[in-house]
Amino acid sequence: MNNSIFKQTLTLIALLFGFALSAQDRGNVSGTIVLSDNTPAENISVALKNTNYSAVTNAKGHYEIKNVKVGEYTIRVVSVGIKTVEQNIAVAAGQTATANITLNESQEELNEVVINGGTNRYSKQEAVSSSRIPLKAIENAQVSNVVTQQLMKDQLITNQDDALKNVPGLYQMWGATGRAGDGGSYYVSRGFTTQALVRNGVAGTVIANNDAANIEYIEAIKGPSATLFGSILTSYGGLINRVTKKPYDRFGGEVNFQTGSYGFNRGTVDVNTPLNADKTALFRLNAATTKSESFQDTGMSKNFFFAPSFTYKFSDRLTATIEAEFFNQDATGLNLIYLGDSPSNIGIHNAADLNYDFKRSMNGSNFVTQTKSRNFFATFNYKMSDNWTSQSILTSANNEAAGPGTWLYLLANNQMSRNAWGFEGSSNAVEFQQNFTGDFKIGSMRNRMVIGGDIYHTKGYYLITYLPGFQWTFDTVDYTGSIANYNAFNQHTIQNMLDGSDSFYKGSSDYSTNSVYVNDVLNITPRLLVSAGVRFDNYENRGSYDAASNTRSGAFSQNAFSPKFGAVYQIVEDQVSLFANYQNSFKNVVNSYAGSTDPNVNGAVFKPEHANQFEAGVKANAFNNKLSGSVSYYNIEVENIVRTDPSNPISSIQDGTQLSKGIEAEITASPIEGLNIIAGYAYNDSKLTKADAGVNNLRPYTAGPQNLANFWVSYKLPENTIKGLGLGVGGNYGSESLIYNQNTLDSDGNVTGRDTFVLPSYTVLNASVFYDQPKYRVTFRVNNLTDELYFNGYTTINVQAPRTFVGGISYKF
């Protein structure tokens, strides 16, 4: 980003701060709705009687009705199954009238209301994380999709990967491998790979599939998001942020047991309690233990998750929360099948054409990887004034893994090689983040802003051990018939070979970022909002350390700016809005050609890559939150991609480009009492627009399917039939995906054709039935109802599970 753009960014922010309009003849109404036990009442409708003014309470029970004409009104609080409350109030010009209301119902009674009511249980209308300020989704110029805890309960979800199948346009390329450094699952968003590296808005890396026991909800924040989150934890397609459960001020909780196909057994506990009489000290514990086997002839997973959290309220102004996550897992890795040659040489171009029994793992025993995560978090919230708050966050994420890994190479003539290596490693990431958040008036305009900064440092190592002679191939077999030495490929044999090997490679990483950022949202009018933000990022890569020579190589330092702009116009205030945004992100490019004999490459430091997104669309939250959703079109252009120099194959130039554009849509609705719907669709057109001849103008194999769709429909029978009984059905569709997509070239480098390998399209359906009562819940679910054979992957063929059954029972207290 050049200086002129940076100056324009700062100028616009200054204009936002200084611009003012004369006061209008309107005011606001706000307040908090609580229950008889003093807990917040969420998703309660608040309206001004005989008008179109209305709002819905958030998770803290707070509501706000803006831009109300001066006059006297009657506030009406209503929800299914609770006693309606009315209260008179007067609205004055330029003032906010406050009305705090206590309902007669307790939390337990409200839970019963949720069970039988018609509220939109799959919708969450706040967007605090994506903007770092209190902002409704309809006010936010950026798109984010939320998977609520209620949706996860209805689907009997136990892990993050399954939960994210409810996000439009998010495709899981492969699951968690457990490897140190990159063991978490990989996804595609808007044509670019991403991982789930963010927890409550800061670093929270887990190198396995995150357990759902401690998840309150998950946000998928779309598009380049480096302005607020940096480049380390995000990708050009967006980021995934898991928001965890927090302690609250009463005793309560839940225990749950599940069992199902292929030896699946799982137990969880969620216990919350105040620790003193005045409820200033609060404690919550979430824990889970899970064991399962693979649908293939070998494969298993056994894990334990433990997440305590403690909140102490020092005063009305200062609150501190200390949290931890402990995760242990013993599991076999993914059964990955790579292409050992080009599809043309193999003679197969589609995974559906493989004459292979996918219930055979090709392993003679379980190859177990041991994974551990130890993560700690401290958050301090301080109310500086009525208009400003301070948030200080310190995190430490520690991961380690060790074990032999296996994979397969698909070859010609029905051959498959079986391969193994040993790996171990650890990583530690520490982050300190400070945010100052303001919500104040400039004249008659509401202005919300965050000024913040963070310091992030990560360090790690990995050790790869090869089979003797720097080999990894154990043998080659015919995968279509009987294999006499099938069981010879086992962990005991491979571990003995690795223990006797002197062929290994050790790598390390050591880098940090120091960043400052600002984001501002200004209500020019009650319906028109404009936003701007910018980030300055200093990246320090300390290179690789060689212990044998006590030397370090490849160190470099870079600076980058990342701006963002947005505008929202509410066609119908708080119900329908048009939005547009420009967002920027960047990536520091590590020189992978260190050691080259070319003086233009060896030791060179490339400029950061940059991605620029332009997006526009419409959002809705209508009919008292019964209908919400968004539709948008985006265009992302990436520049400064490092590619091979066409005039010198051993050198590199940084002039590559990529274009990714598409449409995303999501709807959540509760049109009638008891019926809840969530559905999404995404279309992505991605191609390398300036790249090596072999892939130029082609869709990258990392982009996933071009079309994705998801839906889930849940219906709870009316109370006068069988109270608490409900049904659910849903699924996912993905069009075909290319895991190999190359131009074929003649000796002069001219394109003569194309060689591809396809993972076929799929439609997977799931169904559930549940019986939900205030004190207990029973759920039964069928996954992959039609027993479809389907795959995911981006360089690999990863077969997915066939039809499975799982049942669960919960007791609430």
PDB file of C-alpha atoms in Angstrom, residues 538-739:
ATOM      1  CA  ASN A 538       5.394  -4.837  11.538  1.00  0.00           C
ATOM      2  CA  TYR A 539       6.429  -8.425  10.775  1.00  0.00           C
ATOM      3  CA  GLU A 540       9.683  -9.845  12.147  1.00  0.00           C
ATOM      4  CA  ASN A 541      10.773 -13.255  10.862  1.00  0.00           C
ATOM      5  CA  ARG A 542      13.828 -14.507  12.732  1.00  0.00           C
ATOM      6  CA  GLY A 543      14.487 -17.210  10.160  1.00  0.00           C
ATOM      7  CA  SER A 544      15.613 -20.777  10.788  1.00  0.00           C
ATOM      8  CA  TYR A 545      18.089 -21.793  13.473  1.00  0.00           C
ATOM      9  CA  ASP A 546      20.677 -24.493  12.828  1.00  0.00           C
ATOM     10  CA  ALA A 547      21.791 -25.887  16.194  1.00  0.00           C
ATOM     11  CA  ALA A 548      24.719 -27.795  14.691  1.00  0.00           C
ATOM     12  CA  SER A 549      26.385 -24.651  13.323  1.00  0.00           C
ATOM     13  CA  ASN A 550      24.769 -22.275  15.837  1.00  0.00           C
ATOM     14  CA  THR A 551      23.693 -20.045  12.953  1.00  0.00           C
ATOM     15  CA  ARG A 552      20.428 -18.482  11.834  1.00  0.00           C
ATOM     16  CA  SER A 553      19.393 -17.826   8.215  1.00  0.00           C
ATOM     17  CA  GLY A 554      16.496 -16.287   6.305  1.00  0.00           C
ATOM     18  CA  ALA A 555      15.628 -13.511   8.793  1.00  0.00           C
ATOM     19  CA  PHE A 556      13.824 -10.424   7.483  1.00  0.00           C
ATOM     20  CA  SER A 557      11.514  -7.608   8.582  1.00  0.00           C
ATOM     21  CA  GLN A 558       8.556  -6.048   6.758  1.00  0.00           C
ATOM     22  CA  ASN A 559       5.911  -3.371   7.279  1.00  0.00           C
ATOM     23  CA  ALA A 560       2.411  -3.378   5.787  1.00  0.00           C
ATOM     24  CA  PHE A 561      -0.733  -1.255   5.866  1.00  0.00           C
ATOM     25  CA  SER A 562      -4.232  -2.695   5.520  1.00  0.00           C
ATOM     26  CA  PRO A 563      -7.244  -0.364   5.090  1.00  0.00           C
ATOM     27  CA  LYS A 564     -10.979  -1.050   4.995  1.00  0.00           C
ATOM     28  CA  PHE A 565     -14.043   1.047   4.147  1.00  0.00           C
ATOM     29  CA  GLY A 566     -17.750   0.365   4.330  1.00  0.00           C
ATOM     30  CA  ALA A 567     -21.176   1.910   3.938  1.00  0.00           C
ATOM     31  CA  VAL A 568     -24.609   0.748   5.073  1.00  0.00           C
ATOM     32  CA  TYR A 569     -27.955   2.299   4.182  1.00  0.00           C
ATOM     33  CA  GLN A 570     -31.022   0.959   5.945  1.00  0.00           C
ATOM     34  CA  ILE A 571     -33.930   1.012   3.509  1.00  0.00           C
ATOM     35  CA  VAL A 572     -36.180   0.023   6.394  1.00  0.00           C
ATOM     36  CA  GLU A 573     -34.542   0.988   9.660  1.00  0.00           C
ATOM     37  CA  ASP A 574     -33.277  -1.993  11.653  1.00  0.00           C
ATOM     38  CA  GLN A 575     -34.921  -4.355   9.155  1.00  0.00           C
ATOM     39  CA  VAL A 576     -33.463  -4.081   5.624  1.00  0.00           C
ATOM     40  CA  SER A 577     -30.126  -2.557   4.617  1.00  0.00           C
ATOM     41  CA  LEU A 578     -27.911  -2.201   1.578  1.00  0.00           C
ATOM     42  CA  PHE A 579     -24.175  -2.495   2.219  1.00  0.00           C
ATOM     43  CA  ALA A 580     -20.871  -2.251   0.392  1.00  0.00           C
ATOM     44  CA  ASN A 581     -17.275  -2.670   1.492  1.00  0.00           C
ATOM     45  CA  TYR A 582     -13.675  -2.468   0.415  1.00  0.00           C
ATOM     46  CA  GLN A 583     -11.351  -4.698   2.433  1.00  0.00           C
ATOM     47  CA  ASN A 584      -7.650  -5.362   2.213  1.00  0.00           C
ATOM     48  CA  SER A 585      -5.465  -8.155   3.476  1.00  0.00           C
ATOM     49  CA  PHE A 586      -1.834  -9.111   3.076  1.00  0.00           C
ATOM     50  CA  LYS A 587       0.530 -12.047   3.531  1.00  0.00           C
ATOM     51  CA  ASN A 588       4.221 -11.940   4.318  1.00  0.00           C
ATOM     52  CA  VAL A 589       5.941 -14.210   1.809  1.00  0.00           C
ATOM     53  CA  VAL A 590       8.734 -16.340   3.214  1.00  0.00           C
ATOM     54  CA  ASN A 591      11.482 -16.976   0.668  1.00  0.00           C
ATOM     55  CA  SER A 592      11.192 -20.684  -0.078  1.00  0.00           C
ATOM     56  CA  TYR A 593      14.129 -20.544  -2.491  1.00  0.00           C
ATOM     57  CA  ALA A 594      16.802 -19.868   0.116  1.00  0.00           C
ATOM     58  CA  GLY A 595      19.929 -21.744  -0.904  1.00  0.00           C
ATOM     59  CA  SER A 596      19.435 -21.219  -4.626  1.00  0.00           C
ATOM     60  CA  THR A 597      22.571 -20.429  -6.647  1.00  0.00           C
ATOM     61  CA  ASP A 598      20.712 -17.629  -8.434  1.00  0.00           C
ATOM     62  CA  PRO A 599      21.832 -14.300  -6.908  1.00  0.00           C
ATOM     63  CA  ASN A 600      18.401 -12.814  -7.663  1.00  0.00           C
ATOM     64  CA  VAL A 601      16.731 -15.430  -5.502  1.00  0.00           C
ATOM     65  CA  ASN A 602      19.074 -16.481  -2.717  1.00  0.00           C
ATOM     66  CA  GLY A 603      18.395 -14.338   0.359  1.00  0.00           C
ATOM     67  CA  ALA A 604      15.823 -12.188  -1.477  1.00  0.00           C
ATOM     68  CA  VAL A 605      12.958 -10.721   0.533  1.00  0.00           C
ATOM     69  CA  PHE A 606       9.692 -10.576  -1.352  1.00  0.00           C
ATOM     70  CA  LYS A 607       7.132  -7.847  -0.804  1.00  0.00           C
ATOM     71  CA  PRO A 608       3.927  -8.816   1.010  1.00  0.00           C
ATOM     72  CA  GLU A 609       1.148 -10.189  -1.162  1.00  0.00           C
ATOM     73  CA  HIS A 610      -2.023  -8.083  -1.100  1.00  0.00           C
ATOM     74  CA  ALA A 611      -5.670  -8.950  -1.653  1.00  0.00           C
ATOM     75  CA  ASN A 612      -8.363  -6.337  -2.292  1.00  0.00           C
ATOM     76  CA  GLN A 613     -12.054  -7.137  -1.966  1.00  0.00           C
ATOM     77  CA  PHE A 614     -15.015  -5.152  -3.221  1.00  0.00           C
ATOM     78  CA  GLU A 615     -18.384  -6.435  -2.037  1.00  0.00           C
ATOM     79  CA  ALA A 616     -22.004  -5.267  -2.117  1.00  0.00           C
ATOM     80  CA  GLY A 617     -25.270  -6.778  -1.018  1.00  0.00           C
ATOM     81  CA  VAL A 618     -28.368  -6.633   1.115  1.00  0.00           C
ATOM     82  CA  LYS A 619     -29.087  -7.738   4.688  1.00  0.00           C
ATOM     83  CA  ALA A 620     -32.402  -8.233   6.472  1.00  0.00           C
ATOM     84  CA  ASN A 621     -33.739  -8.754   9.969  1.00  0.00           C
ATOM     85  CA  ALA A 622     -37.486  -8.413   9.631  1.00  0.00           C
ATOM     86  CA  PHE A 623     -40.712  -9.393  11.358  1.00  0.00           C
ATOM     87  CA  ASN A 624     -39.283  -9.157  14.882  1.00  0.00           C
ATOM     88  CA  ASN A 625     -36.295 -11.367  14.040  1.00  0.00           C
ATOM     89  CA  LYS A 626     -38.421 -14.069  12.418  1.00  0.00           C
ATOM     90  CA  LEU A 627     -36.608 -13.578   9.114  1.00  0.00           C
ATOM     91  CA  SER A 628     -32.943 -12.651   8.695  1.00  0.00           C
ATOM     92  CA  GLY A 629     -30.268 -13.164   6.121  1.00  0.00           C
ATOM     93  CA  SER A 630     -27.961 -11.650   3.545  1.00  0.00           C
ATOM     94  CA  VAL A 631     -27.113 -11.814  -0.162  1.00  0.00           C
ATOM     95  CA  SER A 632     -23.850 -10.402  -1.507  1.00  0.00           C
ATOM     96  CA  TYR A 633     -21.534 -10.308  -4.505  1.00  0.00           C
ATOM     97  CA  TYR A 634     -17.769 -10.139  -3.921  1.00  0.00           C
ATOM     98  CA  ASN A 635     -14.692  -9.635  -6.067  1.00  0.00           C
ATOM     99  CA  ILE A 636     -11.235 -10.415  -4.609  1.00  0.00           C
ATOM    100  CA  GLU A 637      -8.052  -9.651  -6.538  1.00  0.00           C
ATOM    101  CA  VAL A 638      -4.670 -10.843  -5.277  1.00  0.00           C
ATOM    102  CA  GLU A 639      -1.415  -9.322  -6.459  1.00  0.00           C
ATOM    103  CA  ASN A 640       2.312  -9.808  -5.801  1.00  0.00           C
ATOM    104  CA  ILE A 641       2.069 -13.609  -5.983  1.00  0.00           C
ATOM    105  CA  VAL A 642       5.503 -15.224  -6.282  1.00  0.00           C
ATOM    106  CA  ARG A 643       5.823 -17.457  -9.352  1.00  0.00           C
ATOM    107  CA  THR A 644       8.514 -19.053 -11.504  1.00  0.00           C
ATOM    108  CA  ASP A 645      10.331 -16.645 -13.795  1.00  0.00           C
ATOM    109  CA  PRO A 646       9.406 -17.773 -17.356  1.00  0.00           C
ATOM    110  CA  SER A 647      12.847 -16.707 -18.595  1.00  0.00           C
ATOM    111  CA  ASN A 648      14.747 -18.481 -15.793  1.00  0.00           C
ATOM    112  CA  PRO A 649      13.160 -21.647 -14.326  1.00  0.00           C
ATOM    113  CA  ILE A 650      15.400 -21.605 -11.217  1.00  0.00           C
ATOM    114  CA  SER A 651      14.457 -18.020 -10.366  1.00  0.00           C
ATOM    115  CA  SER A 652      11.258 -16.349  -9.163  1.00  0.00           C
ATOM    116  CA  ILE A 653       9.425 -13.138  -9.903  1.00  0.00           C
ATOM    117  CA  GLN A 654       6.649 -11.491  -7.939  1.00  0.00           C
ATOM    118  CA  ASP A 655       4.077 -10.449 -10.512  1.00  0.00           C
ATOM    119  CA  GLY A 656       1.444 -13.196 -10.186  1.00  0.00           C
ATOM    120  CA  THR A 657      -2.264 -12.420  -9.802  1.00  0.00           C
ATOM    121  CA  GLN A 658      -5.417 -14.296  -8.868  1.00  0.00           C
ATOM    122  CA  LEU A 659      -9.090 -13.388  -9.179  1.00  0.00           C
ATOM    123  CA  SER A 660     -11.881 -14.834  -7.051  1.00  0.00           C
ATOM    124  CA  LYS A 661     -15.463 -13.638  -7.347  1.00  0.00           C
ATOM    125  CA  GLY A 662     -18.815 -15.020  -6.399  1.00  0.00           C
ATOM    126  CA  ILE A 663     -22.195 -14.840  -4.721  1.00  0.00           C
ATOM    127  CA  GLU A 664     -23.145 -15.884  -1.192  1.00  0.00           C
ATOM    128  CA  ALA A 665     -26.614 -16.039   0.337  1.00  0.00           C
ATOM    129  CA  GLU A 666     -27.979 -17.130   3.709  1.00  0.00           C
ATOM    130  CA  ILE A 667     -31.417 -17.111   5.296  1.00  0.00           C
ATOM    131  CA  THR A 668     -32.596 -18.018   8.788  1.00  0.00           C
ATOM    132  CA  ALA A 669     -36.319 -17.972   9.464  1.00  0.00           C
ATOM    133  CA  SER A 670     -39.038 -18.931  11.880  1.00  0.00           C
ATOM    134  CA  PRO A 671     -42.185 -18.322   9.820  1.00  0.00           C
ATOM    135  CA  ILE A 672     -44.544 -20.139  12.191  1.00  0.00           C
ATOM    136  CA  GLU A 673     -44.372 -21.272  15.783  1.00  0.00           C
ATOM    137  CA  GLY A 674     -41.986 -24.206  16.203  1.00  0.00           C
ATOM    138  CA  LEU A 675     -40.504 -24.079  12.678  1.00  0.00           C
ATOM    139  CA  ASN A 676     -36.878 -22.993  12.255  1.00  0.00           C
ATOM    140  CA  ILE A 677     -35.002 -22.881   8.956  1.00  0.00           C
ATOM    141  CA  ILE A 678     -31.419 -22.109   7.996  1.00  0.00           C
ATOM    142  CA  ALA A 679     -30.200 -22.334   4.400  1.00  0.00           C
ATOM    143  CA  GLY A 680     -27.270 -21.065   2.381  1.00  0.00           C
ATOM    144  CA  TYR A 681     -25.841 -21.077  -1.120  1.00  0.00           C
ATOM    145  CA  ALA A 682     -22.455 -20.007  -2.477  1.00  0.00           C
ATOM    146  CA  TYR A 683     -21.027 -19.746  -5.977  1.00  0.00           C
ATOM    147  CA  ASN A 684     -17.318 -19.098  -6.472  1.00  0.00           C
ATOM    148  CA  ASP A 685     -15.407 -18.418  -9.686  1.00  0.00           C
ATOM    149  CA  SER A 686     -11.673 -18.433  -8.998  1.00  0.00           C
ATOM    150  CA  LYS A 687      -8.725 -18.519 -11.371  1.00  0.00           C
ATOM    151  CA  LEU A 688      -5.029 -17.723 -11.565  1.00  0.00           C
ATOM    152  CA  THR A 689      -4.911 -14.781 -13.960  1.00  0.00           C
ATOM    153  CA  LYS A 690      -1.131 -14.477 -14.201  1.00  0.00           C
ATOM    154  CA  ALA A 691       0.731 -17.627 -13.258  1.00  0.00           C
ATOM    155  CA  ASP A 692       3.015 -20.389 -14.474  1.00  0.00           C
ATOM    156  CA  ALA A 693       2.011 -21.722 -17.891  1.00  0.00           C
ATOM    157  CA  GLY A 694       0.873 -25.032 -16.421  1.00  0.00           C
ATOM    158  CA  VAL A 695      -1.860 -23.405 -14.332  1.00  0.00           C
ATOM    159  CA  ASN A 696      -2.443 -20.005 -15.958  1.00  0.00           C
ATOM    160  CA  ASN A 697      -6.153 -19.079 -16.309  1.00  0.00           C
ATOM    161  CA  LEU A 698      -7.199 -22.235 -14.459  1.00  0.00           C
ATOM    162  CA  ARG A 699      -9.115 -22.735 -11.230  1.00  0.00           C
ATOM    163  CA  PRO A 700      -6.677 -23.474  -8.372  1.00  0.00           C
ATOM    164  CA  TYR A 701      -6.966 -26.943  -6.845  1.00  0.00           C
ATOM    165  CA  THR A 702      -7.200 -25.158  -3.466  1.00  0.00           C
ATOM    166  CA  ALA A 703     -10.456 -23.403  -4.422  1.00  0.00           C
ATOM    167  CA  GLY A 704     -12.815 -26.317  -3.715  1.00  0.00           C
ATOM    168  CA  PRO A 705     -16.214 -26.832  -5.391  1.00  0.00           C
ATOM    169  CA  GLN A 706     -17.673 -24.013  -7.462  1.00  0.00           C
ATOM    170  CA  ASN A 707     -21.160 -24.485  -5.965  1.00  0.00           C
ATOM    171  CA  LEU A 708     -22.011 -25.237  -2.333  1.00  0.00           C
ATOM    172  CA  ALA A 709     -25.366 -25.371  -0.556  1.00  0.00           C
ATOM    173  CA  ASN A 710     -26.536 -26.202   2.955  1.00  0.00           C
ATOM    174  CA  PHE A 711     -29.856 -26.322   4.777  1.00  0.00           C
ATOM    175  CA  TRP A 712     -31.458 -27.483   8.007  1.00  0.00           C
ATOM    176  CA  VAL A 713     -35.163 -27.464   8.880  1.00  0.00           C
ATOM    177  CA  SER A 714     -36.367 -28.147  12.416  1.00  0.00           C
ATOM    178  CA  TYR A 715     -39.987 -28.409  13.512  1.00  0.00           C
ATOM    179  CA  LYS A 716     -41.285 -28.746  17.078  1.00  0.00           C
ATOM    180  CA  LEU A 717     -44.805 -30.076  17.293  1.00  0.00           C
ATOM    181  CA  PRO A 718     -47.500 -27.825  18.778  1.00  0.00           C
ATOM    182  CA  GLU A 719     -47.863 -27.954  22.546  1.00  0.00           C
ATOM    183  CA  ASN A 720     -51.339 -29.450  22.303  1.00  0.00           C
ATOM    184  CA  THR A 721     -49.936 -32.550  20.566  1.00  0.00           C
ATOM    185  CA  ILE A 722     -46.712 -33.912  22.085  1.00  0.00           C
ATOM    186  CA  LYS A 723     -44.984 -31.134  23.981  1.00  0.00           C
ATOM    187  CA  GLY A 724     -41.252 -30.968  23.193  1.00  0.00           C
ATOM    188  CA  LEU A 725     -41.203 -33.466  20.312  1.00  0.00           C
ATOM    189  CA  GLY A 726     -39.391 -32.273  17.213  1.00  0.00           C
ATOM    190  CA  LEU A 727     -37.958 -33.371  13.886  1.00  0.00           C
ATOM    191  CA  GLY A 728     -35.042 -32.093  11.849  1.00  0.00           C
ATOM    192  CA  VAL A 729     -33.752 -32.713   8.343  1.00  0.00           C
ATOM    193  CA  GLY A 730     -30.970 -31.107   6.346  1.00  0.00           C
ATOM    194  CA  GLY A 731     -27.848 -31.645   4.365  1.00  0.00           C
ATOM    195  CA  ASN A 732     -25.104 -30.346   2.123  1.00  0.00           C
ATOM    196  CA  TYR A 733     -24.487 -30.196  -1.599  1.00  0.00           C
ATOM    197  CA  GLY A 734     -21.149 -29.677  -3.313  1.00  0.00           C
ATOM    198  CA  SER A 735     -20.442 -29.613  -7.032  1.00  0.00           C
ATOM    199  CA  GLU A 736     -17.433 -31.475  -8.405  1.00  0.00           C
ATOM    200  CA  SER A 737     -14.020 -30.380  -7.155  1.00  0.00           C
ATOM    201  CA  LEU A 738     -10.696 -30.475  -8.986  1.00  0.00           C
ATOM    202  CA  ILE A 739      -7.725 -31.769  -7.006  1.00  0.00           C
TER     203      ILE A 739
END
